[in-house]
């Protein structure tokens, strides 16, 4: 970034810091030595997203991260505060169902498949000797062999998972959310309407994350308590059961319902407080709710562990429709979210908004689908492993999980059709771009006169000058096709909303179909299709087998990718690119999502810029590439108006409008970006047509050309030239600073604000 191997850290730590070249370290104290020259600084934040190997474990939190994105994708609106709050509430409730789904999947693996089915079957317990002490046949009726005690012991596994999620959330909460932003007086109401990112408390969601962490932890332990206690209560309500245990079972169920109601109430409370720095915490709630849920879980263990010699485990653990209930609730929440999002969009529509305001519901649906696939994949793999040689000792996971696996092949068919459509569109766009490429490089501007003498190497006669770089005789159709294809592929980014919309709509319809099939038949797809038309029966068997295989393959690839990322820093950086977008936003919908690095990076930048400008009276160019341009814009919004006027903004390869403006219109829409342009001293945005990520800002009216420069030529030269004797590469999203036009644009901004290096102001 600084183009110098000799750098020194000015401020910061090993996670994120500001660096300068050694020669510029004390530039403010020696303004005479740097007169007329700007002093570059580099803010390095890559360790926030791709630091140590433990970041690879964040892959397991992918559904939580995706549903958190849905919270920030609401359409732009004016007024309608209650509707906006309802939108946030629906997303938070969807996130809560994902926590319940994850813990329920862990209960399915540990309690149902392992402790109930495998340990309760002699053949399976003998194949897995480590389960021998839980088997009534192998252990000879040992103390742990009773079903309730087996369930109580197995519940330690999902309890450990819930505790781990709480610990990771609490640890990252202390590291990220607890960095207090620069305190300033809130702006006017008119200023706050431009974007919420300018509000003082936007990057300080400490209180909400703590509240949601308490609620989701409680939901996890209550789910475990329900899986253990309700099975024993169902047995006690049978004929001949002890009256005392039956009463205790009813009390336990009532306590579970009350705990669930309190948890939902906590999630439904008002969300983020962005207009001010909220330094308070809900101490009683944060401390007591998780501990109360742990107490309920312990009581459920004691209740289930009571001696019941007549109780025997048969078939699956009762409660198969738990997953069906979760899927039904998720579907209803997604549909309601779609209605609310459409209402918000209609109040202030904009043509560039992704999916006409339905991006949030679609992404929430995607998060639910990811959670279902991950849950079903783990359960199916464990069931296959416990079955070992392929016997039927273990019945397998609930029927709904098998139906969900069976809809994966039809969904893949939809994806294949979309890929075919994209391929066709790319071919059409490439053909359209080829004449534009030739015009840009002057290849179609002239033609040689017939009969003009030429020598063997294609040049003219003795007095004829060498062909220029744009000579049509030097046209290379393969080169033109390659440049046009790169531009066409880069343009596919603008079609991402349509792809996501079709896939999510298909996933919703197939998920509802799987729920109906599992509920009405109670059988797996293959068994339900027995006796039907041979084509239907064959399709059902194929979808079931292929779906199970694909889930297993996906699970193995997921684990392999995570393991590689844990050991390989380059692979971890690749995953870090995914976190760049996914973890930019605060955890407003799910506390177990990967932490928001911007809650550390934005305060870092604002503190640095505010303190430097106040200490020196200087001005600066805030330059950002790719995701760095988003951080630069967010930091500029957080500055006080007086400092913001001393800032020139330079963005290149920026997704500010192309990705953030379309997918997050309420925060990066045209009104927000227009206000940023008016409030900073000046703004220049650079991009290439070959860049699949960066693009123009597209401000309306006369402001557009002021911000967006003409697209950089890429490659710099069409063929071999004196300046480029070797073929110039197509750079796409990288190496903007290598273009001579970049230096000219930066010089324009520096000349406008003045390159003088100020000295330190007096302490008075």
Phi, psi and omega in degrees: 000322182265353178057042180202128180287345183259098182235160180220143179279125181275314181203155181116191182226195182289347180272313179210137186203165176254132182239154170225164169291150183301321181294340182255007188300322181242043185297325182294329180277350179229063183296334180294326181286342183242020183297131179082003181235135176284157179250113181278143172233153180232125173261117185253119185232014186296331180291346177289335182245336183221052183279250184282175185294337181295342179296337178297332179293345179295343177302328179293342182261016185302314179300324179293321179294320182293317180292331176293327176297324182299330179299324186267003183262014181294149181290163175290139178212170177229125188076224175046046183295322179295321179294321177297318178295322178296321177301311179297322179296316180297322179292320179296321178293323176297319176298323178296321178296329178293322176297314179299320180297316180297314181292322178296324177294321176295322176294322178299317181290310187281313186277308187283298186294318187271299187284323185273306186278304186291311180293336179275358180244129187298315183297317181292319180294326178289326178290333180240088189299334181292349175262005185301321183289347177267346184273129178294332180280315183286319183274356181069038179076039180295173186296323182277357187281347178291142186304317182297320180288325175297317179295319180298317180292317181293336181293349176296333181292303176296332176294320177295322178297315179297317178297323178295317178298319177298317182296314180297319179295318180293321181293312179291330176299319179289333184272324187254299186293341185272005175277109186283130178292172177294127182284132176210162180286134180302146179285181179290165179298325179296320179294321182293336181288338181296310178198146178291342182294346178271357181283146185299326185262012185296319183263032179218071181265034186300317185291316182294318180297320178297319180294315179293325178298319178296317182292316182289325175297316177298319179298321179296312181291326177292325176296318178294316179299322178293319180296325180277311189284322183292331177295316177292322180295323178296322177292320182291335178281354178288170181296135177084005180285152178298136183294321181297315179294326178295318178295317178298324178296317178296321178296320179296316179297320178295320178296321178296317179296317179296318178297320178296320180296317179296319180298314179296322179297320179297317179294326182281350178297164184305142186281233189287147172252101188258342185283349179207165176281110182267098185271355182275159176231150176281080191299311182298316182292313184298322184277322191273325184296311177297320180293324177295320178293323176297320178297320178296320178297317179297318177298322177295323177297314180297320180293314180290332181280357177299143185295126175223082185298333183277356184272127180230145180275131179224141178052222181272160175294131179304142180115028180301326185282006175301315179293325176297320177296321179295316180296320180296315179296318179297319179297316179295321179295319180294318178296315178297322178296322177297320178296315180295317180297320179295322177297317178295319182295321182294335180288337180205071186288154176212137187296331184274354180294130183296130173058028178054042177088357183264014180295320180299308176301322180295317180291324175298321176297320177297320178297317178296320179295318177299317178298318179294319180293317179295318180295312179295324180295316179296315181297318181294319181294318179294320178298317178296322180293318180292327178293334174065255186284358177103007176287176184258034180296321178253128183291326179114181183288173178304155185300322183299321179296326176292320176297319179297323176293328183287340180274356179294315177302314175300323178294324177293327176298319177298318180296318179298318178297321177294321178296320177297319178295318178296322178298317178295317179297323178296319178297317179296316180295323179298317179295324179289328183281337184300313175298325179295321178296317180295321178293321182296322181265010176071022184280340181250015186278327185223166171220149182285146177288140180296145177085002180291129183293145179222148175269185189294327184269010175095351179277169180284194181289198186299320183265004182273128180292160178297149181299142179284174180298333185256016181299128182297337178291344180263014179294135180239109184297324179294321178295315178299316180296322180293317179294316180295322179294321178297319177295319180296318178295322178295327181288345180294339177303325181289348178260004180300321179303320179294320180296312181297320181297315180295316181296316181292322177296318177295320179296321179295313181295316179293324178295318176295321177297320177296320179296316179295318180297317180291324183286316185283326183261326184069013181234166174290161182303319180296317180290324180292334182271001179298133179087357178272192178300140182305324179295316180296317181296316179295321179296320180295315179297319180294316180297320181294312181292315181293322178297317178297319180293318181294321178296318178297318179296316179298320179296317179295318177296322180297313179295319181296317179297317178296319179294319179295318180295329179294326184262331188254119181293325180294318176295326178293325176292326176298315176295327179300330176297320177297320180289337180306316179272315187293329183250015174290327187270146177299157180279083183264344183243333183215121183284344181268003175292159174304148188291157181275111181289335181293337177288350168258317188289316182296312174301324177302311183293317182293319177299316182296314184290318180295312183292323181290315181293323179288326181283330186245341187071016185274177177235161185209158172258123178262110188247132181217138178251136175057237180295336175297331177291328177291317175297321179297316179295317180297321178291322179297322178296330183277351179286156173292152183304324181293322178284324181301327180288349179261009186250131167255133186253128177236114180240145179210141188059038192267132174269019187304314179261321187295322179252303186288319181294327181276318185272335180234062189294332182293340185243335179231025179288181183299326179294319180292313181293325176296321178294324178296320179297323181286332189268338175271166181297312177197163184214133177228132182240130183244142181203169176234153175286343179269001183273119180281351183248307183280158180191183180289160178278331175061047174289143184286160174070212183287347183287335183302304179296334178294327183267308185275121173282169173296145182303136176296142176286130181215116004286167182295326179226143182288313180232200179283130179228176177294324178284332180230077183294336175257155182303130179284133182283159172272114190274328178065248186268354190247165169056047175296325183291346177283346180278130179302332180294333179296314180298323179293318180293319179294322179296323178300316180293319180294320178294328182290316184271346179094120185274002183298139177270115182285157174268171179292138176285158177295155182295338177288000000 
